[in-house]
Short mmCIF file of C-alpha atoms in Angstrom, two decimals:
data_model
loop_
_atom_site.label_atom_id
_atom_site.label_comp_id
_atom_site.label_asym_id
_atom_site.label_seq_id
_atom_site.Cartn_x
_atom_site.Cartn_y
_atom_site.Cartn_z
CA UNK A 139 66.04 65.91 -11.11
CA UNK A 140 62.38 64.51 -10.76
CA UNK A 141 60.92 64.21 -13.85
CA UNK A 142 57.38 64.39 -14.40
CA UNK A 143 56.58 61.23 -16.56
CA UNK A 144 55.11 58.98 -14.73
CA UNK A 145 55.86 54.73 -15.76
CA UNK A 146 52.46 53.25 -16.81
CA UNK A 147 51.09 50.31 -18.91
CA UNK A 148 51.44 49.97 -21.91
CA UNK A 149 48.15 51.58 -23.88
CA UNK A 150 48.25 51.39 -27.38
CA UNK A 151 48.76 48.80 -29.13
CA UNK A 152 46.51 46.78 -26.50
CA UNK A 153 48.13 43.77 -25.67
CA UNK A 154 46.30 40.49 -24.23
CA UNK A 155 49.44 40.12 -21.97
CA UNK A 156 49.14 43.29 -20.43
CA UNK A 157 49.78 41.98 -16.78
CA UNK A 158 50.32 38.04 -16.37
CA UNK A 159 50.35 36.03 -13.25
CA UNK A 160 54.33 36.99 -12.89
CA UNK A 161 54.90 39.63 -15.64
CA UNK A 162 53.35 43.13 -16.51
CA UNK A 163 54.39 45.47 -19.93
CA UNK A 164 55.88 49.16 -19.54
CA UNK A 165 56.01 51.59 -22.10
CA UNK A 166 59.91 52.63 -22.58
CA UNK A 167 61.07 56.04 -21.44
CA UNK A 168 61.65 57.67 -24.85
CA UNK A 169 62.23 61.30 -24.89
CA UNK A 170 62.22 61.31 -21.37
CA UNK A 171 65.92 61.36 -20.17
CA UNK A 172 66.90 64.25 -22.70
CA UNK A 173 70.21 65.22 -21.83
CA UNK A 174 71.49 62.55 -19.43
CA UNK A 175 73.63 60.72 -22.43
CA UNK A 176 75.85 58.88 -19.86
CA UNK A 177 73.56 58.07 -17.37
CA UNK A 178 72.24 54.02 -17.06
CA UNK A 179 68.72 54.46 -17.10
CA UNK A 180 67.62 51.49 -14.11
CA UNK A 181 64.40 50.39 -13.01
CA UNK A 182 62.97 49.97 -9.73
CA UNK A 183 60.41 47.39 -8.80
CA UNK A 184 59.12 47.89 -5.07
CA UNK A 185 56.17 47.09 -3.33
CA UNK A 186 53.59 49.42 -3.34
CA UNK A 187 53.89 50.55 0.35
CA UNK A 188 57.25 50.59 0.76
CA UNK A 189 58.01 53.32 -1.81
CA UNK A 190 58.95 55.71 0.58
CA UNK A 191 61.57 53.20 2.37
CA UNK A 192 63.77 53.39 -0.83
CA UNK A 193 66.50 55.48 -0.65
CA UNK A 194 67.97 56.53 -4.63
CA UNK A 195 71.37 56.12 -3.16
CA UNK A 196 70.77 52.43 -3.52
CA UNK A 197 73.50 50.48 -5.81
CA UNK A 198 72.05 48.04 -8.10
CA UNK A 199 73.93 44.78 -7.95
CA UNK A 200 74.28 44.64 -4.28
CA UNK A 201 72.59 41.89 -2.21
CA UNK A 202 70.32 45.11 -1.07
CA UNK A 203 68.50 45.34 -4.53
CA UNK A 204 69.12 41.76 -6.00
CA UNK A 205 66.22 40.66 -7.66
CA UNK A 206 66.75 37.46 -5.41
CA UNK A 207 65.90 38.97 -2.13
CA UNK A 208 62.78 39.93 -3.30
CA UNK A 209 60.59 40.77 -1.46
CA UNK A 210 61.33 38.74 1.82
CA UNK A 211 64.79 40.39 2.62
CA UNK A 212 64.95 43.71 0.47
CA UNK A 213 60.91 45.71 -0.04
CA UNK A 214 62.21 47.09 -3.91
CA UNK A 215 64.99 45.79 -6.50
CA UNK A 216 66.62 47.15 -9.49
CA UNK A 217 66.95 45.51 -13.09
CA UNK A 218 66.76 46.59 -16.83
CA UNK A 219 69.51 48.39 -17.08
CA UNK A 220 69.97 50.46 -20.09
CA UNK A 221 71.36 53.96 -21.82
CA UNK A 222 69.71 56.47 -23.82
CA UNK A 223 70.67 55.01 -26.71
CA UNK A 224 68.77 52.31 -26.13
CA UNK A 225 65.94 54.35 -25.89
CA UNK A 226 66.24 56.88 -28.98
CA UNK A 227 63.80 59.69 -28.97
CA UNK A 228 61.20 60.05 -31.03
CA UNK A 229 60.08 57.01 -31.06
CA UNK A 230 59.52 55.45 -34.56
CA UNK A 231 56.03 55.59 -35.92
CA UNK A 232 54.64 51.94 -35.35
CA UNK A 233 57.43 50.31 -33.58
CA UNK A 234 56.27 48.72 -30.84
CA UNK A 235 58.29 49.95 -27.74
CA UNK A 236 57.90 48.16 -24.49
CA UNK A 237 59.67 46.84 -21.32
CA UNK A 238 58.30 43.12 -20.07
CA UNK A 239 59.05 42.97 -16.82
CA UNK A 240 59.76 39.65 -15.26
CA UNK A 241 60.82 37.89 -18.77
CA UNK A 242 63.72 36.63 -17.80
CA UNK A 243 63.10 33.24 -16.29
CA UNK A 244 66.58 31.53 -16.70
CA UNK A 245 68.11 33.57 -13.81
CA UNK A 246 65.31 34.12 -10.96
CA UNK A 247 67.40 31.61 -8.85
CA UNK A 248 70.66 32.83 -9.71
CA UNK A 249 72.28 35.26 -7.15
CA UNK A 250 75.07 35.89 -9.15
CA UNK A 251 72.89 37.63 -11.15
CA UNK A 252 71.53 40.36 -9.03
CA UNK A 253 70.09 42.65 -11.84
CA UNK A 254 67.67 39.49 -13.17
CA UNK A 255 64.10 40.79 -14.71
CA UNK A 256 63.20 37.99 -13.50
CA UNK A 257 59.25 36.53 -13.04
CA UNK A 258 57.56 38.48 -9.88
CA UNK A 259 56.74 36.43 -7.02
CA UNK A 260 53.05 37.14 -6.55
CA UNK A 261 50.24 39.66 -7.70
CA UNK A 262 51.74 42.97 -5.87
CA UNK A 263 50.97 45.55 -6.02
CA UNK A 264 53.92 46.76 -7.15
CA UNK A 265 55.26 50.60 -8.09
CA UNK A 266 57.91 51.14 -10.55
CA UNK A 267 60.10 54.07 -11.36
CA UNK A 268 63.37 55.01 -13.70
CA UNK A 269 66.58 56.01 -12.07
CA UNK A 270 69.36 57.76 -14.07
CA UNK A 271 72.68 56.94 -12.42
CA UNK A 272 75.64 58.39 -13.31
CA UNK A 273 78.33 56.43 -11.90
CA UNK A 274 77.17 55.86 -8.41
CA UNK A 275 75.19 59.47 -8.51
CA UNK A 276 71.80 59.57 -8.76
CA UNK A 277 71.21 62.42 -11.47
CA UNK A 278 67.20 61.86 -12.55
CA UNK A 279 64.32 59.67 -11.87
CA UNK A 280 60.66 59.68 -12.62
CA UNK A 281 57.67 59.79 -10.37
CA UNK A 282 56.59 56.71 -9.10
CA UNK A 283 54.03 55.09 -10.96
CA UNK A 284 50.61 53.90 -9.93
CA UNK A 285 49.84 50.40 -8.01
CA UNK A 286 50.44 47.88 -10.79
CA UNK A 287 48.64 44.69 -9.69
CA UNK A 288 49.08 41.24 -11.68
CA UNK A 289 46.25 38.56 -12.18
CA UNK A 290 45.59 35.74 -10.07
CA UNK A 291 44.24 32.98 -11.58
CA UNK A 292 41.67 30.90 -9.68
CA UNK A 293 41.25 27.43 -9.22
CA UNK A 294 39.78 25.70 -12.49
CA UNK A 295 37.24 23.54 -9.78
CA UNK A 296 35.76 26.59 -8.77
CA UNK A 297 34.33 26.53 -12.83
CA UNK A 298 30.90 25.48 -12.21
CA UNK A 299 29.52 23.02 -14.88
CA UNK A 300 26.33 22.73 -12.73
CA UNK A 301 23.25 21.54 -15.91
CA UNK A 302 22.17 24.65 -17.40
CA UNK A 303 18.61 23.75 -17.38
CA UNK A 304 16.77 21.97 -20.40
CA UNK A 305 16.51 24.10 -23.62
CA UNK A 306 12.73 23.89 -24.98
CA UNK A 307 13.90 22.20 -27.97
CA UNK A 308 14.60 18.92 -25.38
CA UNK A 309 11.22 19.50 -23.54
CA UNK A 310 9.31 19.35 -26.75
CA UNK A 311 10.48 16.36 -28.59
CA UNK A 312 10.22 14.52 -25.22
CA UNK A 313 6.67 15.55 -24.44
CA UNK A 314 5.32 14.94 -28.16
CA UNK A 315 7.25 11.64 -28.77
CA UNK A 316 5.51 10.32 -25.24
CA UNK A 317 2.39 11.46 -26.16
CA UNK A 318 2.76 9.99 -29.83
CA UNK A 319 3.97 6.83 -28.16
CA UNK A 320 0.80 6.63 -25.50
CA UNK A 321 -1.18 7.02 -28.90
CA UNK A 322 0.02 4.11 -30.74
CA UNK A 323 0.40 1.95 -27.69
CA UNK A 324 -3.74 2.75 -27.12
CA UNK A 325 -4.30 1.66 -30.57
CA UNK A 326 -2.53 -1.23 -30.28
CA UNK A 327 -4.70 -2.76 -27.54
CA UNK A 328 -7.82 -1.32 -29.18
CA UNK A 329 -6.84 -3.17 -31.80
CA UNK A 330 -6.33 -6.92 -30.23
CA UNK B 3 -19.02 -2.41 -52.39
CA UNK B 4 -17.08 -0.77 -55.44
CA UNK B 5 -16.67 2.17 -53.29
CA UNK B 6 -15.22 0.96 -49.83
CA UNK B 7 -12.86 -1.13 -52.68
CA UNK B 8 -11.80 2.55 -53.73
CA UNK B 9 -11.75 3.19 -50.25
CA UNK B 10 -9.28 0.26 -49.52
CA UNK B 11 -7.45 0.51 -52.64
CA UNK B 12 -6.59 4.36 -51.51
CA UNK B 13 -5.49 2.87 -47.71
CA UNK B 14 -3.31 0.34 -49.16
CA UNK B 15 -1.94 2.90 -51.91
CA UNK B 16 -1.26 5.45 -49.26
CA UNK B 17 0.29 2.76 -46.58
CA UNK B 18 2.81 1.67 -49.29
CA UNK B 19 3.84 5.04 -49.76
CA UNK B 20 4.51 5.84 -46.53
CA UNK B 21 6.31 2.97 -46.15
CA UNK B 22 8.47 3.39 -49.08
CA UNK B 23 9.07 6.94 -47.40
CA UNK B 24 9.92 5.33 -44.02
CA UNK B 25 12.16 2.64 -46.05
CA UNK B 26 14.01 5.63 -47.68
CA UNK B 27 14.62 7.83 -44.32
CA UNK B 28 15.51 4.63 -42.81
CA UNK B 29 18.36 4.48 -44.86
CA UNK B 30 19.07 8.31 -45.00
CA UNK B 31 19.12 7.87 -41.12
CA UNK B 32 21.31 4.94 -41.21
CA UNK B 33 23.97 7.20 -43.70
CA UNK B 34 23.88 10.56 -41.53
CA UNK B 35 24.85 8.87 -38.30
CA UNK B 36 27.53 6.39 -39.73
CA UNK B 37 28.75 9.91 -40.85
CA UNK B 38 28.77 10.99 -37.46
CA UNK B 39 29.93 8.37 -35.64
CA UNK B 40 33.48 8.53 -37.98
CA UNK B 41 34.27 11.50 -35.89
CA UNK B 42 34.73 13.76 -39.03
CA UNK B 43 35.84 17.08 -36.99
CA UNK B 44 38.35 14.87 -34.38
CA UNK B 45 36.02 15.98 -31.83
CA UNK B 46 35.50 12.53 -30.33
CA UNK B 47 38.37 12.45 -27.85
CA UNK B 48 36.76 16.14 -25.85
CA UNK B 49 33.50 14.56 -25.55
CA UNK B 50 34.44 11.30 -24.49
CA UNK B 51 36.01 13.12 -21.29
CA UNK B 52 33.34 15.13 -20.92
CA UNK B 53 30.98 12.42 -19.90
CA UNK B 54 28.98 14.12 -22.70
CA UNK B 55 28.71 11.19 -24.75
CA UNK B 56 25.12 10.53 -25.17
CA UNK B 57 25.34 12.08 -28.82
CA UNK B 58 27.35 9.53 -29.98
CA UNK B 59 25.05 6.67 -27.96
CA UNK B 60 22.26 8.29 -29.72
CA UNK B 61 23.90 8.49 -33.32
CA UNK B 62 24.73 4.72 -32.76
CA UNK B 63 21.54 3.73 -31.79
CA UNK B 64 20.31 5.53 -34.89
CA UNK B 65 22.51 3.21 -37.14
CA UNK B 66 20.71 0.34 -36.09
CA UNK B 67 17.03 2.01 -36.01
CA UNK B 68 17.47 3.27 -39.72
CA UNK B 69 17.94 -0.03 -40.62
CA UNK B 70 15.37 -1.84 -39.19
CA UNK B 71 12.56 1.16 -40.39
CA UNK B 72 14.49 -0.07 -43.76
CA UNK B 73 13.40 -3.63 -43.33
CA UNK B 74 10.55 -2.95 -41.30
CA UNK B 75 9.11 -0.79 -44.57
CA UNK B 76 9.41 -3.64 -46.72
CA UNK B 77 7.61 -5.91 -44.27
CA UNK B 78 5.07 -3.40 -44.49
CA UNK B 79 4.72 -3.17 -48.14
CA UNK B 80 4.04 -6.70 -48.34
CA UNK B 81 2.15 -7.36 -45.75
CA UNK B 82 -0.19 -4.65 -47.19
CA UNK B 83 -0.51 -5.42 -50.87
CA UNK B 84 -1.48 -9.20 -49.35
CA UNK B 85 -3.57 -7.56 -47.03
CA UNK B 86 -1.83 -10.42 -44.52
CA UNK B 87 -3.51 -9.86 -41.02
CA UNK B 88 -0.32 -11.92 -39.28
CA UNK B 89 2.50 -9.92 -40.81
CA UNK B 90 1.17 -6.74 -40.67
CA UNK B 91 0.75 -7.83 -36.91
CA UNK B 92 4.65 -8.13 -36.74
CA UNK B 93 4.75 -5.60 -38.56
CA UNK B 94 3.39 -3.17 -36.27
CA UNK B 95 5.17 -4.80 -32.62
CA UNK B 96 8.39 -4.45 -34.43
CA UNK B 97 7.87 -1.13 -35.46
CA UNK B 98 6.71 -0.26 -32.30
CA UNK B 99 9.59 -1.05 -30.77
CA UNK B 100 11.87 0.53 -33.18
CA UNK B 101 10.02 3.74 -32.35
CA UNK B 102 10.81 3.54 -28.61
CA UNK B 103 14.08 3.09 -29.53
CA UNK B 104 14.42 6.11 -31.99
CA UNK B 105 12.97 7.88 -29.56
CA UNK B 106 15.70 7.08 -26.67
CA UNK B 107 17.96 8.16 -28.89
CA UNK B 108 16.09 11.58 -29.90
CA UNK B 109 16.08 12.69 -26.21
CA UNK B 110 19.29 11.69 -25.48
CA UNK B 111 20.42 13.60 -28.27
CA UNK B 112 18.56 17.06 -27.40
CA UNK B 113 19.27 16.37 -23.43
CA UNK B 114 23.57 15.98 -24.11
CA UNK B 115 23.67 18.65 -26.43
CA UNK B 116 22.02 21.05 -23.62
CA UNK B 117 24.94 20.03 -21.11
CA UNK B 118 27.46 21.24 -23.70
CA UNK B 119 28.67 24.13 -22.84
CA UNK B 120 31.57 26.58 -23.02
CA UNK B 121 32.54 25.65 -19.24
CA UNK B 122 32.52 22.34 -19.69
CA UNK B 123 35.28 22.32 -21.94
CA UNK B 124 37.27 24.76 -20.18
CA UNK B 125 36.77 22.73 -17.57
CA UNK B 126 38.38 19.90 -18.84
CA UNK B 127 40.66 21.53 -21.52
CA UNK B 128 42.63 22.96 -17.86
CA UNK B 129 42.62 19.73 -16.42
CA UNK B 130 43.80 18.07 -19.10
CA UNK B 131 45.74 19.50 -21.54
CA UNK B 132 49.57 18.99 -21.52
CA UNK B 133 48.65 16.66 -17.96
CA UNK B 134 52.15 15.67 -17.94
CA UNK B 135 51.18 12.51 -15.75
CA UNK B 136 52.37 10.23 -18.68
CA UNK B 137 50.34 6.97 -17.62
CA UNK B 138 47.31 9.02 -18.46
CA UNK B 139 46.20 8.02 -21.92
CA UNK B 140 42.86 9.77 -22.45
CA UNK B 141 45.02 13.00 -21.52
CA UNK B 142 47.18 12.59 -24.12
CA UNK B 143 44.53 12.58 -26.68
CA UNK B 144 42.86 15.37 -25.57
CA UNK B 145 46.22 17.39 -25.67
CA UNK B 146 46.69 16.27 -29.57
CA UNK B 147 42.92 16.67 -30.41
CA UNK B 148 43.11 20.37 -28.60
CA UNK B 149 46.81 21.17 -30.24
CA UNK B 150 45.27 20.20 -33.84
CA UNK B 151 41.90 22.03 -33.21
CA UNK B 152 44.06 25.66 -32.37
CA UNK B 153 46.29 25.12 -35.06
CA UNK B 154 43.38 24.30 -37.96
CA UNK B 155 41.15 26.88 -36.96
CA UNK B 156 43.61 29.13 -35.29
CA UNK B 157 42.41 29.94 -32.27
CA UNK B 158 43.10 29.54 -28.74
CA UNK B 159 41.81 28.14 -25.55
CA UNK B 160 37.81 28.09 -25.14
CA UNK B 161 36.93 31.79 -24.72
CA UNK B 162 40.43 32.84 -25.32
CA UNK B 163 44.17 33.13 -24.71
CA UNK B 164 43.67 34.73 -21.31
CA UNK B 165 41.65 31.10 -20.06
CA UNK B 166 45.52 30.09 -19.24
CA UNK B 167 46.10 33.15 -17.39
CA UNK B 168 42.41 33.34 -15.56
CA UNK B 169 42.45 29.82 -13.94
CA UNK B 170 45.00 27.83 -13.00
CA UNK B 171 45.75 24.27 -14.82
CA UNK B 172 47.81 21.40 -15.65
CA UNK B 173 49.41 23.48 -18.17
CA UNK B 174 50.44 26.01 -15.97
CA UNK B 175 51.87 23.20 -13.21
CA UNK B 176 54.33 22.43 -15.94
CA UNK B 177 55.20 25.64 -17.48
CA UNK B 178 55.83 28.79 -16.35
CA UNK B 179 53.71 31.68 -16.37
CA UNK B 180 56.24 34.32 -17.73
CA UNK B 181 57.71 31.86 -20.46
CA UNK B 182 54.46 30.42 -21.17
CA UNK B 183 51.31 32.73 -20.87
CA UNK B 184 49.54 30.82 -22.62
CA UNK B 185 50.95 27.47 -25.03
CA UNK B 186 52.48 27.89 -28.19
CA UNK B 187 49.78 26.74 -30.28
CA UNK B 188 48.52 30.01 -29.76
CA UNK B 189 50.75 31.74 -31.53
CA UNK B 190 50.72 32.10 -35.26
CA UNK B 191 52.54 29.81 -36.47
CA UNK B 192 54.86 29.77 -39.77
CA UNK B 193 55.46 26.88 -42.36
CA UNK B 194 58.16 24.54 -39.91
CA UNK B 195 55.42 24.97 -36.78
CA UNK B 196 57.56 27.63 -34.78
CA UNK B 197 56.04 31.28 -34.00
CA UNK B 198 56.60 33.80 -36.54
CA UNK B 199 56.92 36.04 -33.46
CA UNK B 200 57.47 34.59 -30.20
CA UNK B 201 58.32 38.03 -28.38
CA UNK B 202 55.15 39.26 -29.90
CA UNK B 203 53.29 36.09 -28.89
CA UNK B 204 54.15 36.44 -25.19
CA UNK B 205 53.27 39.44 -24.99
CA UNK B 206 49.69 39.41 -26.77
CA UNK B 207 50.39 41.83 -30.01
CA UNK B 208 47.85 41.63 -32.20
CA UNK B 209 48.75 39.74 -35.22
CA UNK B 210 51.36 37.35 -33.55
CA UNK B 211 48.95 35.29 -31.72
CA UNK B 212 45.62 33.84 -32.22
CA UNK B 213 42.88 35.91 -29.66
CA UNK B 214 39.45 34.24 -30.60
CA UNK B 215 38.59 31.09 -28.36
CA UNK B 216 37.69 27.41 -30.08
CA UNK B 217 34.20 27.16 -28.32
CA UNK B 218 32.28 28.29 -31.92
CA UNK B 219 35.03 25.58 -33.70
CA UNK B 220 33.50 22.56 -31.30
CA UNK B 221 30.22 23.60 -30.84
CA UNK B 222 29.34 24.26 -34.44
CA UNK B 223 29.87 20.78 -35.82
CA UNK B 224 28.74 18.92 -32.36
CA UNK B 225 25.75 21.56 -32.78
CA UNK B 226 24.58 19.95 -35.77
CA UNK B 227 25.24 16.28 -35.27
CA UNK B 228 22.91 16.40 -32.66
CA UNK B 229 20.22 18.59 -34.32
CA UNK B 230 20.65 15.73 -37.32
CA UNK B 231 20.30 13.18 -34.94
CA UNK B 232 17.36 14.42 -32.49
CA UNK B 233 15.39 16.11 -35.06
CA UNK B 234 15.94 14.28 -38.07
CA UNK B 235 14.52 11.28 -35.93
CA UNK B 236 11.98 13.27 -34.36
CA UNK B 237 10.68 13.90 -38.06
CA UNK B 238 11.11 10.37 -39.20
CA UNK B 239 9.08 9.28 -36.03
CA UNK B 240 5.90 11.69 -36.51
CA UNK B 241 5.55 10.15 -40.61
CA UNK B 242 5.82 6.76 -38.65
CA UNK B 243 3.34 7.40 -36.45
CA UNK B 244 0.93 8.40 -38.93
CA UNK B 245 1.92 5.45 -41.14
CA UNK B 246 1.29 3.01 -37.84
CA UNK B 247 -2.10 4.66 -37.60
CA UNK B 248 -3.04 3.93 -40.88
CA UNK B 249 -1.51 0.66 -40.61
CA UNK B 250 -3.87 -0.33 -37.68
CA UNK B 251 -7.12 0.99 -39.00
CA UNK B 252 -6.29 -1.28 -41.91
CA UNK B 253 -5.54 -4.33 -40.20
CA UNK B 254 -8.86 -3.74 -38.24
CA UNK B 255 -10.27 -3.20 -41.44
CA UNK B 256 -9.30 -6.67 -43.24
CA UNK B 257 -11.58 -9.80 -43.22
CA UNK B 258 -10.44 -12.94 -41.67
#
């Protein structure tokens, strides 16, 4: 029951908001869970080390995968919950066919909503898999996928708008219009 | 005797001329920074905040010096067909003032438009835009100059969308970061102002959101008002000088 497709970012078509401060793009699982017509298809967002501490026995909509708890009380939670027919295999040429995770900003707060794909709290890392469950049963999940870590954005003082020196343009009107000006003002008293 | 007449007759012909010439740029100086300074591109409001404003000082300053070479050239015309050794003694103070002047304004042209650059306005676009402190006035022109520069030339941010996501901002103090990764100016827009595609926006797809950065939209206009100004005026003032040359052998030249 472990698959061998691994969850990654999304490739093709390259998108600008790839990973966000709170947000990163999956491809969908198409073609992936053949067979398991029944099955909800979850996802599971954990913290890159604590991959190993979750156990696929885990019941999505309990207080220990709420999206709420995250990460201070439970290390991984479970959200976008879906069936194969959401995800039909093959996948149409040029659709585009993606999973935001973390778009769902109306419910981050609300624990009666356990199973929010709601914003992440900070830049990770963070490891994702798919989890067929059928009923209560675990019946297939994917490997784990590789550290997924979202940008941080830096402080806009730190942009440093220090003089960037005096283009050669400036330095030449400057000397030639002084030098001009020392002229005239030479003639001037020559002249009186 | 005939021929230092010739001589002087040639002085006095050339001296008009180049006054007529100064008279003429005077004027064409005067027109190209009154055409600046009425902020054709709505770029005023970004480089007021920028403390970047010595291009408008020095297109001001060049309102005022085109027309006194204007007057200053007829002075000069008369003075020199009357061979008058008083005026063309005014003549040449005043114009040598108006020359220091002009050429304030020349380097402070050339000097600003050094300063301008891309992280300066990123700079303050983050601090700025959408600052939803509402007592702040200057803030809230900068947000509507900003909002009408993406949607005319549609594009977004400075160097691009991801400027939102790369620093943090005022912007991103008010709105969230996986509603709003970057504002919805951004996005291509259709005819009532909402996104064609706001899915497709927030997520970056190519085609549903606008990916180049404004910096070539401000700097190409502010590029050339301050070329017109510093070396337009750095033109006008090498003729002058010549002319003041002339001028002064001239004056040394006439009789009591």
């Amino acid at each position: 029951e472990e698959l061998p497709y691994q969850p990654a970012l999304t490739q093709t078509p390259v998108l600008e908001g790839l990973t966000t401060a709170s947000t990163f793009v999956l491809d969908q699982p198409r073609c992936v869970f053949s067979g398991y017509d029944n099955a909800d298809i979850w996802l599971v967002v954990a913290l890159h080390n604590a991959t190993s501490a979750f156990n696929n026995t885990a019941v999505p909509g309990t207080p220990e995968t709420a999206f709420q708890n995250f990460p201070d009380h439970v290390s991984a939670y479970m959200t976008l919950n879906a069936t194969l027919a959401n995800y039909p295999c093959p996948k149409p040429a040029g659709d585009i066919t993606v999973l935001r995770v973390g778009s769902e900003t109306s419910c981050y707060q609300d624990e009666a909503r356990p199973t929010c794909n709601g914003p992440l709290p900070g830049p990770g890392p963070y490891r994702v898999k798919f989890l067929a469950l059928q009923g209560s049963e675990p019946v297939a999940e994917t490997r784990w996928s590789v550290p997924i870590t979202l940008r941080t954005a830096k402080p806009s003082n730190t942009i440093s708008t220090a003089d960037s020196g005096h283009s050669a343009g400036m330095i030449a009107i400057t000397t030639i219009l002084s030098i001009l000006f020392a002229i005239l003002l030479a003639g001037l008293v020559a002249m009186l | 005797m005939a021929k230092s007449d010739d001589c002087v007759h040639i002085l006095q012909g050339l001296l008009v001329f180049g006054n007529v010439v100064i008279g003429m740029c005077g004027i064409a100086l005067t027109a190209e920074c009154i055409y600046f300074v009425s902020n054709p591109h709505g770029l005023y409001p970004l480089l007021k905040v920028t403390e970047s404003n010595g291009i408008y000082t020095a297109a001001w300053i060049g309102i005022f010096v085109g027309l006194a070479l204007f007057a200053l050239s007829i002075l000069g015309i008369i003075g020199v067909i009357k061979a008058s050794r008083t005026l063309l003694l005014v003549y040449i103070i005043l114009m040598l003032i108006t020359f220091a002047f002009e050429m304030a304004s020349c380097i402070t042209a050339a000097a600003h438009q050094d300063s301008l650059t891309p992280s300066l306005f990123l700079k303050q676009m983050l601090e700025r835009y959408q600052n939803s402190d509402p007592a702040n006035n200057t803030d809230n022109e900068v947000t509507k100059t900003w909002d009408e520069l993406m949607l005319q030339n549609h594009c977004c941010g400075v160097l691009g969308p991801s400027d939102w996501q790369e620093y943090t901002s005022a912007f991103r103090r008010t709105h969230k970061d996986a509603d709003y990764p970057w504002p919805r100016k951004c996005c291509v827009l259709d005819a009532q102002g909402l996104p064609v595609n706001l899915d497709g926006c927030k997520l970056g797809v190519p085609g549903y959101y606008n990916s180049n950065g404004c910096y070539d939209a401000i700097s190409g206009p502010v590029n050339t008002h301050a070329w017109g100004v510093a070396w337009f005026g750095f033109a006008i003032l090498c003729w002058t000088f010549c002319v003041l040359l002339g001028t002064m052998f001239y004056w040394s030249g006439i009789e009591y």
